[in-house]
CSV table of C-alpha atoms in Angstrom, one decimal:
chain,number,residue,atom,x,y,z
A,1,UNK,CA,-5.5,1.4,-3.4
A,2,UNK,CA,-3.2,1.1,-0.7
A,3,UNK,CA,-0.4,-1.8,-1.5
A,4,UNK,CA,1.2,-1.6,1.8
A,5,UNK,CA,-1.6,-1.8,4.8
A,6,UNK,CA,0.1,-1.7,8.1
A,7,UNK,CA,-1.4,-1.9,11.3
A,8,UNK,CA,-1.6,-0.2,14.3
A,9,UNK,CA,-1.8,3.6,13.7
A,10,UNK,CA,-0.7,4.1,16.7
A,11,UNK,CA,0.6,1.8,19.9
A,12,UNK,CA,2.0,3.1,23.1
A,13,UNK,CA,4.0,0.6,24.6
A,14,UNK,CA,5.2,0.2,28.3
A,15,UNK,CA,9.2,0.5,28.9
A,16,UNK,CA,10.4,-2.6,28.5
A,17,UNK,CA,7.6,-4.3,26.9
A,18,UNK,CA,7.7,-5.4,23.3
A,19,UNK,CA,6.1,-3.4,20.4
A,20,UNK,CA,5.1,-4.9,17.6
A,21,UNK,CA,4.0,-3.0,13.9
A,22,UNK,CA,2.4,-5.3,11.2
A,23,UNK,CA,2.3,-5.4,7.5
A,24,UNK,CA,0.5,-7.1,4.9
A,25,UNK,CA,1.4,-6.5,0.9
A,26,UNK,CA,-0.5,-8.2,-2.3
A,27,UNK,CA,2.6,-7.3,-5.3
A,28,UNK,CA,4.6,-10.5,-5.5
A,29,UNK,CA,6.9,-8.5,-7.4
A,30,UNK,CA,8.0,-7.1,-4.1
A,31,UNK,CA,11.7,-8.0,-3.1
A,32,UNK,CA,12.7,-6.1,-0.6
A,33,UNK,CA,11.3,-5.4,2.9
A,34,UNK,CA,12.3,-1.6,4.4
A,35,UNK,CA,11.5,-0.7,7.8
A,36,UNK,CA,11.9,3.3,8.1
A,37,UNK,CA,12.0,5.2,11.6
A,38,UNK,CA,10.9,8.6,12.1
A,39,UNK,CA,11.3,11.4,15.0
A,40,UNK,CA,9.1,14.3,15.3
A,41,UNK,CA,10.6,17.0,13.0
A,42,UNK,CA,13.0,14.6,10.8
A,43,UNK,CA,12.8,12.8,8.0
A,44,UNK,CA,12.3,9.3,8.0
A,45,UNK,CA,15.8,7.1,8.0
A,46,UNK,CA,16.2,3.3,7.4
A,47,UNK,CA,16.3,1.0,10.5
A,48,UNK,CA,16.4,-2.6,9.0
A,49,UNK,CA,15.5,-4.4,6.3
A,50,UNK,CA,14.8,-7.7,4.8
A,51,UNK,CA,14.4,-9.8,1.5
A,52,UNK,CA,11.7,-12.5,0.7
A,53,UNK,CA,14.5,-14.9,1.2
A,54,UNK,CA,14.8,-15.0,4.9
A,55,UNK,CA,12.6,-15.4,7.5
A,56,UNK,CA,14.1,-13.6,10.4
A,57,UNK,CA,16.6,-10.5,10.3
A,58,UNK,CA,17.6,-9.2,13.7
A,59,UNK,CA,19.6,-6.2,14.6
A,60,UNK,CA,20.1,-5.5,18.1
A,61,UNK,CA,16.4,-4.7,19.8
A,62,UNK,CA,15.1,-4.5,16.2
A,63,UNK,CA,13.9,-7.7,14.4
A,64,UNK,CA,11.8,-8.4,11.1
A,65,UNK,CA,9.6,-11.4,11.1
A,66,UNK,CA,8.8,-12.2,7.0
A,67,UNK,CA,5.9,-14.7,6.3
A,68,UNK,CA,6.1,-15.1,2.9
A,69,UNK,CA,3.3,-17.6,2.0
A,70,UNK,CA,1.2,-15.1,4.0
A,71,UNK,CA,2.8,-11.9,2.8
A,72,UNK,CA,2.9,-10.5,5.9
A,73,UNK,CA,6.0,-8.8,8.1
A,74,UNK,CA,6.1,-7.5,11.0
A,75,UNK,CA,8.3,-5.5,13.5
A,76,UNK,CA,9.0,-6.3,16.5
A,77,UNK,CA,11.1,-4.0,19.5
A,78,UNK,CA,12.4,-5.9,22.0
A,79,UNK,CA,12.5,-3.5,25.8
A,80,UNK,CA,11.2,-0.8,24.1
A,81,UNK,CA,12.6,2.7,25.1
A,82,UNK,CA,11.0,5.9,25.5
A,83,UNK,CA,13.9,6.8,22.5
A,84,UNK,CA,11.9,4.5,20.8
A,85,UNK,CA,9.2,6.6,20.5
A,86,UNK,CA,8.6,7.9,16.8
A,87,UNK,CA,6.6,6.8,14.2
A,88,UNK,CA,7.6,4.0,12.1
A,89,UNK,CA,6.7,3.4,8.5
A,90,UNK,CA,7.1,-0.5,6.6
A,91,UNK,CA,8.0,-0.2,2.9
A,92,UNK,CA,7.7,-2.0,-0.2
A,93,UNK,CA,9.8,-1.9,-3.3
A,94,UNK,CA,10.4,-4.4,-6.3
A,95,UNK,CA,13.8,-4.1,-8.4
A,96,UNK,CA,15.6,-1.8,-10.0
A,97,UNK,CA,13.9,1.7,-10.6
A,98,UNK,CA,10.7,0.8,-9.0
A,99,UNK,CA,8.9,3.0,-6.5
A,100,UNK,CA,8.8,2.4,-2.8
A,101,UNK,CA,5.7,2.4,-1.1
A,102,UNK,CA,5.0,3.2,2.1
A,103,UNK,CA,2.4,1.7,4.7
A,104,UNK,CA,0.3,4.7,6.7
A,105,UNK,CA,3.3,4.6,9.5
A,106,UNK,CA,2.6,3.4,13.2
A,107,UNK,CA,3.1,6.0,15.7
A,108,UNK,CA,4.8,4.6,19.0
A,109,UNK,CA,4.7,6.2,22.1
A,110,UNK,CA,7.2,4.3,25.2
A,111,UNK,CA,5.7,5.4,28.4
A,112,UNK,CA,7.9,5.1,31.6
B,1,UNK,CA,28.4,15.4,4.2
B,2,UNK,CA,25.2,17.2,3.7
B,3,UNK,CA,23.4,14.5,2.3
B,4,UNK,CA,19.6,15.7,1.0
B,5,UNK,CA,19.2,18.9,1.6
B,6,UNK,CA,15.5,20.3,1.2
B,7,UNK,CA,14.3,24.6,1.7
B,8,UNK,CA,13.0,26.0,3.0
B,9,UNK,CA,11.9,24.1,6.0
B,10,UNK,CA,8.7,26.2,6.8
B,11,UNK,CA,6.4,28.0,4.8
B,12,UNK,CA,3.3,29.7,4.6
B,13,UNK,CA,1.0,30.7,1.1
B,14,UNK,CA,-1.9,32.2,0.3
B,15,UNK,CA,-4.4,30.0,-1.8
B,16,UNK,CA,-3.5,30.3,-5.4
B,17,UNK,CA,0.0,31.7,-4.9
B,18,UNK,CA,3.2,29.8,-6.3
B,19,UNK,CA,6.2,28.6,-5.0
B,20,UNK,CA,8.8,26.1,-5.7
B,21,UNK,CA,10.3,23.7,-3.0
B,22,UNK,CA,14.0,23.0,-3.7
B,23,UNK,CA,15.7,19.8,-3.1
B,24,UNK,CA,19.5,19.2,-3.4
B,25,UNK,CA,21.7,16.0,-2.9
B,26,UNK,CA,25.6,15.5,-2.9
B,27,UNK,CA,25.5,11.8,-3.0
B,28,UNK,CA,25.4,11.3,-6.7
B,29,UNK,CA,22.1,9.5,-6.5
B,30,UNK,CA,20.5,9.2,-9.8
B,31,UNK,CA,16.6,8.4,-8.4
B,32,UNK,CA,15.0,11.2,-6.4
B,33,UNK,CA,11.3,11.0,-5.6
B,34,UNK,CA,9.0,13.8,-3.6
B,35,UNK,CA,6.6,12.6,-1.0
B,36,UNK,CA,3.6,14.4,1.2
B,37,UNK,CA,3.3,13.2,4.6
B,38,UNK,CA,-0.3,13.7,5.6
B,39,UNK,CA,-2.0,11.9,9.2
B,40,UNK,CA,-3.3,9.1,8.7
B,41,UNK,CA,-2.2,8.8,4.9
B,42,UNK,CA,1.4,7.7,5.5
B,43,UNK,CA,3.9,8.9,2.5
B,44,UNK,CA,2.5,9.5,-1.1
B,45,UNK,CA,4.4,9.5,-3.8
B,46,UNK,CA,4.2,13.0,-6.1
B,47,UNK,CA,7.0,12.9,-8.4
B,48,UNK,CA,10.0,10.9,-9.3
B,49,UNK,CA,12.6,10.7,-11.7
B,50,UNK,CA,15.0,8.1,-12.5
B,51,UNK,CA,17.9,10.1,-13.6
B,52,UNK,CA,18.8,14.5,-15.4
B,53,UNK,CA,15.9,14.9,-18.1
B,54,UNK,CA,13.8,12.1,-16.7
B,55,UNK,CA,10.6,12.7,-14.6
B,56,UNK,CA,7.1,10.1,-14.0
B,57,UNK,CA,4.4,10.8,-11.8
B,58,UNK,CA,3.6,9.1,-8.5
B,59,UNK,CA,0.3,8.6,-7.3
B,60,UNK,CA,-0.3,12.3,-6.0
B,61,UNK,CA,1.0,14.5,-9.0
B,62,UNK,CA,-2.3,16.6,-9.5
B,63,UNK,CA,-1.0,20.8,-8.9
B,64,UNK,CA,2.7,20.0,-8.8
B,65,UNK,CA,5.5,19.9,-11.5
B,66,UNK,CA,9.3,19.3,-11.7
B,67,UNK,CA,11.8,18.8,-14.0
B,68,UNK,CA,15.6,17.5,-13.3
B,69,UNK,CA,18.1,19.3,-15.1
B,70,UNK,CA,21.2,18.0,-12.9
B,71,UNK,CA,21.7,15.3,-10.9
B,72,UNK,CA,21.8,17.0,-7.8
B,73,UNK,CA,18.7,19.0,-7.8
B,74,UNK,CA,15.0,17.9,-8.0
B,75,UNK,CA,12.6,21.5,-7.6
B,76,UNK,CA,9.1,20.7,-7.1
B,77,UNK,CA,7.0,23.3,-8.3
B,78,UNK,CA,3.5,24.3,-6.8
B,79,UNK,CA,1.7,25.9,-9.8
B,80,UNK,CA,-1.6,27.5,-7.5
B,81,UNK,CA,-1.6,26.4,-4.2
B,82,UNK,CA,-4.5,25.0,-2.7
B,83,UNK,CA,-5.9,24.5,1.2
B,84,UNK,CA,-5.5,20.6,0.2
B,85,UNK,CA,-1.4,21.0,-0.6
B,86,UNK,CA,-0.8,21.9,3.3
B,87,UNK,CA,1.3,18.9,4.2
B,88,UNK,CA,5.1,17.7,5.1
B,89,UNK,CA,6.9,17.4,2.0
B,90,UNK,CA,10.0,15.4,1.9
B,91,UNK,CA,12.9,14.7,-0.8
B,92,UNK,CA,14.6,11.2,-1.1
B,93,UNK,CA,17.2,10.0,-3.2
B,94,UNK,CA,18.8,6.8,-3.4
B,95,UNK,CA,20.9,5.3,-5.9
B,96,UNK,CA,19.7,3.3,-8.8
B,97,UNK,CA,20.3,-0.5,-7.9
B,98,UNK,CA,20.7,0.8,-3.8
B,99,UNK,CA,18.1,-0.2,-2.0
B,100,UNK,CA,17.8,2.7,1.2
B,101,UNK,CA,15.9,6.1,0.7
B,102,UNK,CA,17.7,9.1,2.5
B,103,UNK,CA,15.2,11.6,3.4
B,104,UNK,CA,15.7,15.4,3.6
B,105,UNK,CA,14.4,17.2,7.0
B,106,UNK,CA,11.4,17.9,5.4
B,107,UNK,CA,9.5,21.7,4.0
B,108,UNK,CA,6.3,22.1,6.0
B,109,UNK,CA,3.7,23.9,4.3
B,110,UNK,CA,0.7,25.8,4.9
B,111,UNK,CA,-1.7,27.1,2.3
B,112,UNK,CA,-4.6,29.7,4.2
């Protein structure tokens, strides 16, 4: 069963437009809200993040919308970039020692 | 700072040969995990362990072991290596009440 469902699988986006990945969990017990970025032949690195507690987190182009009543987040990219381009995974993870868990990713594609 | 460091990055085996996939990390994290990367499948857990001498399974352990002797090292073993065990594999650690995964660069590997 997948815990983390996250939607699209893929999304090509013009430069400059917005992009926008979306995630929907069912554990309650989930507290904290990765977002990880990943180029072609890397491993995947953190690019924000959020707790349940906020509804908004913003870092520069990058922002985190958190419903909580619907458990749903999402990601937005503000003027996407071709160096946007890579897939992105949302994430999952309760406290302490728990596991993360990963949605399927969403691979984004800026076109000129 | 080398961070996670994961060999070798590519490799090829024959079905039912062995091989072990070494993961190292100089950042003192106690929880390292292993993950497959598969299209459409996102990142699946196969292994973790919380801590030296401590191991669980993830969701994907079926034809892989490892063990944690040291901090720094997490092996992952493939005992017979099937067509189905081609994939991306990739080591995280992260510390034990830190919330962000760092990824190594990932082994990818092909079983004909």
């Amino acid at each position: 069963q997948q815990q983390v469902k996250q939607s699209p699988q893929s999304l090509i986006v013009q430069k400059g437009g917005i992009s926008i990945i979306n995630c929907a969990y069912e554990n309650t017990a989930f507290d904290y809200f990765p977002w990880y970025q990943q180029f072609p032949g890397k491993g995947p690195a953190l690019l924000i993040a959020i707790r349940p507690d906020v509804s908004e987190k913003k870092e520069g182009r990058f922002t985190i919308s958190f419903n909580k009543s619907a458990k749903q987040f999402s990601l937005h990219i503000m003027d996407s970039q071709p160096g946007d381009s890579a897939t992105y995974f949302c994430a999952a993870k309760s406290g302490g020692y728990q596991k993360v868990t990963f949605g399927i990713g969403t691979k984004l594609q800026v076109i000129p | 700072n080398a961070g996670v460091t994961q060999t070798p990055k590519f490799q090829v085996l024959k079905t039912g040969q062995s091989m072990t996939l070494q993961c190292a990390q100089d950042m003192n994290h106690e929880y390292m995990s292993w993950y497959r990367q598969d299209p459409g499948m996102g990142l699946r857990l196969i292994h973790y362990s919380v801590g030296a001498g401590i191991t669980d399974q993830g969701e994907v352990p079926n034809g892989y072991n490892v063990s944690r002797s040291t901090t720094e090292d997490f092996p992952l073993r493939l005992l017979s290596a099937a067509p189905s065990q081609t994939s991306v594999y990739f080591c995280a650690s992260r510390p034990t009440q830190g919330t962000e995964a760092f990824f190594g660069q990932g082994t990818r590997l092909t079983v004909v």
